[in-house]
Short mmCIF file of C-alpha atoms in Angstrom, two decimals:
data_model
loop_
_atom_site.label_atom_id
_atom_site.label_comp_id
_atom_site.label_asym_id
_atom_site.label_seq_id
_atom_site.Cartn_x
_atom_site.Cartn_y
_atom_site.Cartn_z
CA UNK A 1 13.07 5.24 25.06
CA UNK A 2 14.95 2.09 24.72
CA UNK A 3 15.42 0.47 21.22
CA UNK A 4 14.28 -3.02 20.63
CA UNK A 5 16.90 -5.98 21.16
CA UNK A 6 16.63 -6.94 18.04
CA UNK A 7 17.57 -3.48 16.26
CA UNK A 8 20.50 -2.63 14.05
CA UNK A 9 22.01 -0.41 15.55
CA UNK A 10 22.13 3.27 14.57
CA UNK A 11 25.42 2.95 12.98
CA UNK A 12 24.00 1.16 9.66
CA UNK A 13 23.25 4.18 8.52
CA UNK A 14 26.54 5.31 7.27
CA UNK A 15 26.55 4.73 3.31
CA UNK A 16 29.17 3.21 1.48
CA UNK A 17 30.87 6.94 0.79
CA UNK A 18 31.05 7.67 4.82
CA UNK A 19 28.13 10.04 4.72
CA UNK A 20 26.00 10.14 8.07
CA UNK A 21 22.01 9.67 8.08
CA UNK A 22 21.87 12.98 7.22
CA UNK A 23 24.00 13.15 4.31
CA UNK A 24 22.72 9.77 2.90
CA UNK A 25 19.13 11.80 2.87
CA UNK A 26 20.77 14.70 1.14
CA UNK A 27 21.87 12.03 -1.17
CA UNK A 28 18.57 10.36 -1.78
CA UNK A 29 17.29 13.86 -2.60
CA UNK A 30 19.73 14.24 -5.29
CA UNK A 31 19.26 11.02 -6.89
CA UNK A 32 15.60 10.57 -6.56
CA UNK A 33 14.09 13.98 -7.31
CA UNK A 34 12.01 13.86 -10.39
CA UNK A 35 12.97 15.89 -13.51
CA UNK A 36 10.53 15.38 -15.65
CA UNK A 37 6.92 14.37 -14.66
CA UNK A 38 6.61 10.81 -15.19
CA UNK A 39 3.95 8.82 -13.20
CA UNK A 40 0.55 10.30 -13.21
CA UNK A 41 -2.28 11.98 -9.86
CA UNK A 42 -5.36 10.99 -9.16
CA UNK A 43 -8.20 11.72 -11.59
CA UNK A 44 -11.09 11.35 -8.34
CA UNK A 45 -8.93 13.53 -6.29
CA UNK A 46 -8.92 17.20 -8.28
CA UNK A 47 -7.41 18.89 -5.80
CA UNK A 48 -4.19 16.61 -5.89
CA UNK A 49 -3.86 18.11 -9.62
CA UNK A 50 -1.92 20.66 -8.89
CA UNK A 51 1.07 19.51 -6.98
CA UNK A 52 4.74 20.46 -8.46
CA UNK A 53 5.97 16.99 -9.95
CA UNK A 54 9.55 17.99 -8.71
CA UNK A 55 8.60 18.04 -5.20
CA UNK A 56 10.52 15.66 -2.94
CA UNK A 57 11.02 15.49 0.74
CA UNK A 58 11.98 13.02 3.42
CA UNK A 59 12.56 12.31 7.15
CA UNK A 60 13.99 10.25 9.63
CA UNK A 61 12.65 9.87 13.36
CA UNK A 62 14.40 7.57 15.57
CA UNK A 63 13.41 6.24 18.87
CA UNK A 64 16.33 7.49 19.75
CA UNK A 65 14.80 11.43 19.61
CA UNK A 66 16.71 12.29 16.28
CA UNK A 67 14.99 13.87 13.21
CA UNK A 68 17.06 13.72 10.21
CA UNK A 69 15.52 15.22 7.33
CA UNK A 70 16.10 16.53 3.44
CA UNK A 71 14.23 18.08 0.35
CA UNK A 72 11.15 19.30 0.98
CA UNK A 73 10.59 17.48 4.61
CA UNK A 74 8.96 20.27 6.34
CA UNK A 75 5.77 21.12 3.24
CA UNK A 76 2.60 19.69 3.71
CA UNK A 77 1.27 17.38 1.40
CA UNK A 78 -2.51 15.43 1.70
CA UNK A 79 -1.47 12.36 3.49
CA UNK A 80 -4.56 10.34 2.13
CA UNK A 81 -4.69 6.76 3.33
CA UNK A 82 -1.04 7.08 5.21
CA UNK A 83 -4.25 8.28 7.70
CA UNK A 84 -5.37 4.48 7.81
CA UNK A 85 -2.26 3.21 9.81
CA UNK A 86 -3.75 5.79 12.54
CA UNK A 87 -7.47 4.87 11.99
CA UNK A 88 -6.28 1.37 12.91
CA UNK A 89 -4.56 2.23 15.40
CA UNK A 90 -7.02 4.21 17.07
CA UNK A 91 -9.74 1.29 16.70
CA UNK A 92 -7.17 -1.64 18.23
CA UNK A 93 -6.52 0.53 21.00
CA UNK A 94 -9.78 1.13 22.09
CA UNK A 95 -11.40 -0.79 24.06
CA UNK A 96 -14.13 -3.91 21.66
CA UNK A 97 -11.19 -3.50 19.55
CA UNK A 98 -10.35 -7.07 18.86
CA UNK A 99 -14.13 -7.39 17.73
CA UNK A 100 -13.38 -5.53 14.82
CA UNK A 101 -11.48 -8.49 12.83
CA UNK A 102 -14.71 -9.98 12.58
CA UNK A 103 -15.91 -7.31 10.03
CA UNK A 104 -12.49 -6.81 8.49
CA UNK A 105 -9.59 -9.50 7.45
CA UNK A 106 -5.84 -9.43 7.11
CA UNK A 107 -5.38 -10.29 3.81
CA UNK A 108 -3.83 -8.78 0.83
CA UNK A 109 -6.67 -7.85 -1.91
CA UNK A 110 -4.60 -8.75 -4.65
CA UNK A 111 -7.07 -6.11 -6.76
CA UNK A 112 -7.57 -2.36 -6.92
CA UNK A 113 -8.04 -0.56 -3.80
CA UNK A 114 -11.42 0.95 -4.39
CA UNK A 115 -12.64 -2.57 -5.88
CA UNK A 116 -16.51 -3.04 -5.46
CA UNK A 117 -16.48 -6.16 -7.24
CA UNK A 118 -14.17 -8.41 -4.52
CA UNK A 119 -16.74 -6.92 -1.86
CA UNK A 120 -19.32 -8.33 -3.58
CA UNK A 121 -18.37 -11.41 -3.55
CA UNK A 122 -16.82 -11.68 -0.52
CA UNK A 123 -20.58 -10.72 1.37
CA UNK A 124 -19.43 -7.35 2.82
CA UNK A 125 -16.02 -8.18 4.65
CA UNK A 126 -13.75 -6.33 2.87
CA UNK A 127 -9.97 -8.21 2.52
CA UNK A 128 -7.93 -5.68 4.97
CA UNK A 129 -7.76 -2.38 6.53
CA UNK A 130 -5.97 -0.25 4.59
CA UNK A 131 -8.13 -0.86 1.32
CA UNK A 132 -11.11 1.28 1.19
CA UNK A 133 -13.89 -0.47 1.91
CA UNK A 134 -11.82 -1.98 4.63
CA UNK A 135 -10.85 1.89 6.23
CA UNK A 136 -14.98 2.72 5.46
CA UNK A 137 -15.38 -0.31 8.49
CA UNK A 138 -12.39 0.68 10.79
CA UNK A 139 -14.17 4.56 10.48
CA UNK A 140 -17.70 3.09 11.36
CA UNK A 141 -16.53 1.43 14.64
CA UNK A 142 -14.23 4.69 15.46
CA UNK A 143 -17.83 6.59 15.06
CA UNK A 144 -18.85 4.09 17.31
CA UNK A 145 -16.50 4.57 20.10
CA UNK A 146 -15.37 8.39 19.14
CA UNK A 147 -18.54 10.27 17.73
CA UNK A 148 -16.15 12.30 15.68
CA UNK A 149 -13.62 9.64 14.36
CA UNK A 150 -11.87 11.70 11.95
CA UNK A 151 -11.18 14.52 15.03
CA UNK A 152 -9.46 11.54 16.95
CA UNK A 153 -7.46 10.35 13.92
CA UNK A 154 -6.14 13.93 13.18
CA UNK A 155 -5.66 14.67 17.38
CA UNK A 156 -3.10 11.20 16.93
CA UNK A 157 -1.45 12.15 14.08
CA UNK A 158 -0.60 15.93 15.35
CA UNK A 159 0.13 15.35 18.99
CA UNK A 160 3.81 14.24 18.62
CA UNK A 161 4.00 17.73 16.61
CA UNK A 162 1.45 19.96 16.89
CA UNK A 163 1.11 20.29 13.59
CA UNK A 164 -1.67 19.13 10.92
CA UNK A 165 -4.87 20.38 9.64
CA UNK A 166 -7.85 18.80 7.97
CA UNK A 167 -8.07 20.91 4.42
CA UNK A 168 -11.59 21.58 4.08
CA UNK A 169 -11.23 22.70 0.89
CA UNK A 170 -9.99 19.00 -0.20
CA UNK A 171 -12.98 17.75 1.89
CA UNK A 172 -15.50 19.01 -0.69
CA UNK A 173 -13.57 19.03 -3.84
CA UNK A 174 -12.93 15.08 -2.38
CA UNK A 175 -16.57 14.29 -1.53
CA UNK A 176 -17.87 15.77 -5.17
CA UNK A 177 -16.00 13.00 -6.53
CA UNK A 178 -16.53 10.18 -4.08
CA UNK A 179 -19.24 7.95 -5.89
CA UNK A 180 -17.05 4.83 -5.73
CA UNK A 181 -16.26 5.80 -1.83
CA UNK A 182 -20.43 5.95 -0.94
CA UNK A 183 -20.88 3.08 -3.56
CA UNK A 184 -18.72 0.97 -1.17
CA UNK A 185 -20.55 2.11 1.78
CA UNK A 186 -23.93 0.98 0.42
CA UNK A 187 -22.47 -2.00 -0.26
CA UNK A 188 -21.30 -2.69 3.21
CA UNK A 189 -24.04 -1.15 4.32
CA UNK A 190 -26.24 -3.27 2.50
CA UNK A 191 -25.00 -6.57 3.45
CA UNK A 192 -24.99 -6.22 7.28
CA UNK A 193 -21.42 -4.41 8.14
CA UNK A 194 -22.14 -0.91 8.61
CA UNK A 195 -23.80 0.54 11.45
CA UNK A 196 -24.02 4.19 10.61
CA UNK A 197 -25.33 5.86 7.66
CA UNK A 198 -23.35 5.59 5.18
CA UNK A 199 -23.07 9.46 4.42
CA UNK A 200 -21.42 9.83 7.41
CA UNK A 201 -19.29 7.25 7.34
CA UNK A 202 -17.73 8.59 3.85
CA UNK A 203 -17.65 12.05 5.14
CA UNK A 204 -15.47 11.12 7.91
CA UNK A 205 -13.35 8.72 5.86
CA UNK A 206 -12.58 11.52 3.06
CA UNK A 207 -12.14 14.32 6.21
CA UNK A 208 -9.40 12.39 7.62
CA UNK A 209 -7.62 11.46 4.37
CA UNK A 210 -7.82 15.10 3.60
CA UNK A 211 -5.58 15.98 6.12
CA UNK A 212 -2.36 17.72 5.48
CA UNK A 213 1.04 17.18 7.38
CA UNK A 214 4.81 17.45 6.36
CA UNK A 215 7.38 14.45 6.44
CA UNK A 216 8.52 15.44 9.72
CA UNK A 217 5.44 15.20 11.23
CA UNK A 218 4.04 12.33 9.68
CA UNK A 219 7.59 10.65 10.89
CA UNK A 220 7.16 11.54 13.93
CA UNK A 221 3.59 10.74 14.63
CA UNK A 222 4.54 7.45 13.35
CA UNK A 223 7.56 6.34 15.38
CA UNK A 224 5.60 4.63 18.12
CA UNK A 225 4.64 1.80 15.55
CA UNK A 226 8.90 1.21 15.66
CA UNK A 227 8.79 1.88 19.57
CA UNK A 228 6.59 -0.74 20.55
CA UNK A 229 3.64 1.02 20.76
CA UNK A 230 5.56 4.37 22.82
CA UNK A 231 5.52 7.64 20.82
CA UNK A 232 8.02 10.44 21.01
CA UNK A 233 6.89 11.83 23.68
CA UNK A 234 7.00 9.41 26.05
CA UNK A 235 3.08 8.39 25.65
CA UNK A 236 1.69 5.08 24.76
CA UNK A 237 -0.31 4.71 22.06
CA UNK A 238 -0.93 1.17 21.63
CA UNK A 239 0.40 -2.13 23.62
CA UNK A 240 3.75 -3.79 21.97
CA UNK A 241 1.40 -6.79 20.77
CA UNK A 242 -1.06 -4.00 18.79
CA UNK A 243 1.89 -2.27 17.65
CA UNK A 244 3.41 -5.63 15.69
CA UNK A 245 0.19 -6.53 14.41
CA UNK A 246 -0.16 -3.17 12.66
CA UNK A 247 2.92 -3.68 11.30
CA UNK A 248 2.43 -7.27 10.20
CA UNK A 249 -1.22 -5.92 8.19
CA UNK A 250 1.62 -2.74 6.44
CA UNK A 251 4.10 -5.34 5.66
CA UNK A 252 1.59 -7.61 3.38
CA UNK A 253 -1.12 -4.92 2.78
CA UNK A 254 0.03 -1.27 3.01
CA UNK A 255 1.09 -0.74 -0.53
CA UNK A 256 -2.15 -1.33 -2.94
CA UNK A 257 -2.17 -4.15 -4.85
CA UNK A 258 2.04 -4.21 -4.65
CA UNK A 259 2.93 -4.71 -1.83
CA UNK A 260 4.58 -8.06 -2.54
CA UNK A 261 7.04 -6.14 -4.89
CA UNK A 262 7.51 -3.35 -2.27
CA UNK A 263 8.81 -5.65 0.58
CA UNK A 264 10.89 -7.46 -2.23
CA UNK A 265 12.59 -4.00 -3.22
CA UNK A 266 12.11 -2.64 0.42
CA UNK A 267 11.63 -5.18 3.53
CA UNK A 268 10.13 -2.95 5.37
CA UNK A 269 6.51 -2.33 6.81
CA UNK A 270 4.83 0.47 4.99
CA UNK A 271 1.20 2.41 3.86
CA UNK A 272 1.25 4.50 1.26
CA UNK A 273 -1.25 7.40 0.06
CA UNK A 274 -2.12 8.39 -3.01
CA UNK A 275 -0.84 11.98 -2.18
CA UNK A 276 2.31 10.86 -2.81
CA UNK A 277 3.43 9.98 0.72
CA UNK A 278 4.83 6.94 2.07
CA UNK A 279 5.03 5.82 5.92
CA UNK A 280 7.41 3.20 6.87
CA UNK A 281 8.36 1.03 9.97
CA UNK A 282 11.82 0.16 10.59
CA UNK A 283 11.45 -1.69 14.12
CA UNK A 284 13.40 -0.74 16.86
CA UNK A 285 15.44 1.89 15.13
CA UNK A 286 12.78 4.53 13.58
CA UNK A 287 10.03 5.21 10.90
CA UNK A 288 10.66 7.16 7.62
CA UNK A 289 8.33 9.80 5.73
CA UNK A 290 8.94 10.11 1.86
CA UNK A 291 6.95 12.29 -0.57
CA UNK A 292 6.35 12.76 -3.86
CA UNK A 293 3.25 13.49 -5.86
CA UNK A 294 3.63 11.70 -9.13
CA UNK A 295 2.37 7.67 -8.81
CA UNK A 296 2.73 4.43 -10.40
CA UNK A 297 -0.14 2.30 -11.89
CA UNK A 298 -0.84 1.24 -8.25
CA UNK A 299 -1.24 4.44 -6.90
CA UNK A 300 2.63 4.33 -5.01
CA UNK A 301 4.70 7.65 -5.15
CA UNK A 302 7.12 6.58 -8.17
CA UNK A 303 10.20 8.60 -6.51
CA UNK A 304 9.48 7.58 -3.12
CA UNK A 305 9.57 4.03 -3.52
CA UNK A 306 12.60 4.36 -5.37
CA UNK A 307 14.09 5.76 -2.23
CA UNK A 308 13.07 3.93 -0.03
CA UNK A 309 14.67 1.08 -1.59
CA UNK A 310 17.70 2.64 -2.15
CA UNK A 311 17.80 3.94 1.75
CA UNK A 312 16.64 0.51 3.01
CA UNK A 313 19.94 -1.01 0.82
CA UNK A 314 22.51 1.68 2.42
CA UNK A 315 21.49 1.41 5.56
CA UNK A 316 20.82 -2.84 6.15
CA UNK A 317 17.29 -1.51 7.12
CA UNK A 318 14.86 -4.37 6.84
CA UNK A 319 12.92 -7.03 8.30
CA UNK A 320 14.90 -9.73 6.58
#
């Protein structure tokens, strides 16, 4: 797989001290994992309660068929809306794609991800993608063209590794507290943008956010959005132009209601979940996977964004 023209080359990622990839990871582990549990989990999500605040892990994929990794890279964690990146994905690629940015825009919300207020007023079309009423739309059109849309999200997120499982066990601990989720739905629903009921539509949306991978898979299943749309094993997943777009919506909308001060700290496209994993793009060279469960105010992993900023500075890693 050839890297992009305009990638730094692989060689940026030596730190300052002359460690490799791998040792700047090692590094990053050191540094960043928590030692005392700051940041808070998700109150509507009970079966996030119970993950060890020191956990940390994080990999590397490059286009170039590397996987570095560190910490705890290879335990799964609930990858939550990181799963929206693929939902999109899966909905541009197919074909009446396009037709779905007339029920969905490309802009950041600028309010709380689960907002039913800014729907409102907006008449149904919720801001972007990767805010939840905007992923309850991109899962009604996958139902649409898939039947089982959160089956084809999880069969694109394992096949680069094999590996990833929908917890069912999350699934109904998830739906028992999903009022705002079906609240949303009825809303859209309501006012002319949902074409399935809106049950369903919620059940698929939590399924496929309860699925459970490890940084070295979701790394992997994300690399094709840094390959220009090629995955690691050779397959195409979406067309170069799909692949930028996607990119262009993580960039300005993948991190809540933050994601201004993300690409400020960062540069880099990225989606977070509220699992405590964070995907992000670093075109033509690879895509990272950092976790950690404890979050911010806006529902970021508080260690992993802290990494990622200090990786994207040792490495020159950015869009900028």
């Amino acid at each position: 797989m050839a890297v992009a023209a305009a990638a730094r080359p692989v060689s940026n990622a030596i730190g300052p001290s002359g460690l490799g990839l791998g040792g700047v990871l090692e590094d990053l582990v050191r540094q960043h994992r928590p030692a005392s549990m700051l940041g808070s989990v998700p109150q509507s999500i009970p079966h996030l309660a119970g993950a060890d605040f020191r956990s940390f892990g994080i990999a590397v994929a490059m286009v170039s068929g590397e996987v570095f990794s560190a910490g705890d890279a290879a335990v799964p964690f609930s990858i939550q809306s990181i799963s929206k990146v693929f939902s999109l994905a899966l909905a541009l690629g197919h074909e009446g794609g396009p037709e779905l940015w007339s029920r969905v825009h490309r802009e950041p919300s600028g309010t709380a991800f689960n907002s039913l207020v800014q729907l409102d007023a907006e008449g149904g079309i919720p801001r972007n993608p990767f805010i939840n009423a905007g992923a309850l739309v991109v899962t009604d059109h996958l139902i649409d063209a898939f039947g089982d849309a959160s089956e084809e999200v999880l069969r694109l997120l394992a096949s680069p590794s094999g590996r990833g499982a929908v917890n069912t066990e999350a699934v109904q601990s998830e739906l028992s507290r999903s009022e705002r989720n079906f609240a949303l739905a009825h809303f859209l629903a309501d006012l002319g943008n949902l074409r399935n009921p809106p049950a369903a539509v919620v059940r698929h949306y939590v399924r496929q956010c309860s699925i459970e991978m490890s940084c070295n898979d979701v790394a992997l299943a994300g690399l094709f959005l840094a390959n220009d749309g090629v995955g690691p094993t050779g397959q195409r997943v979406v067309s170069p132009s799909v692949a930028k777009r996607i990119g262009a919506v993580m960039l300005t909308c993948g991190m809540y209601d933050a994601a201004g001060e993300f690409a400020y700290r960062v540069g880099l496209p990225s989606k977070s979940g509220v699992g405590g994993g964070i995907l992000t793009i670093v075109p033509g060279v690879g895509s990272v996977c950092v976790w950690s469960p404890r979050l911010d105010a806006h529902g970021n992993s508080l260690a992993g964004a802290s990494a990622l900023a200090e990786l994207s500075d040792r490495t020159g890693w950015s869009i900028f």
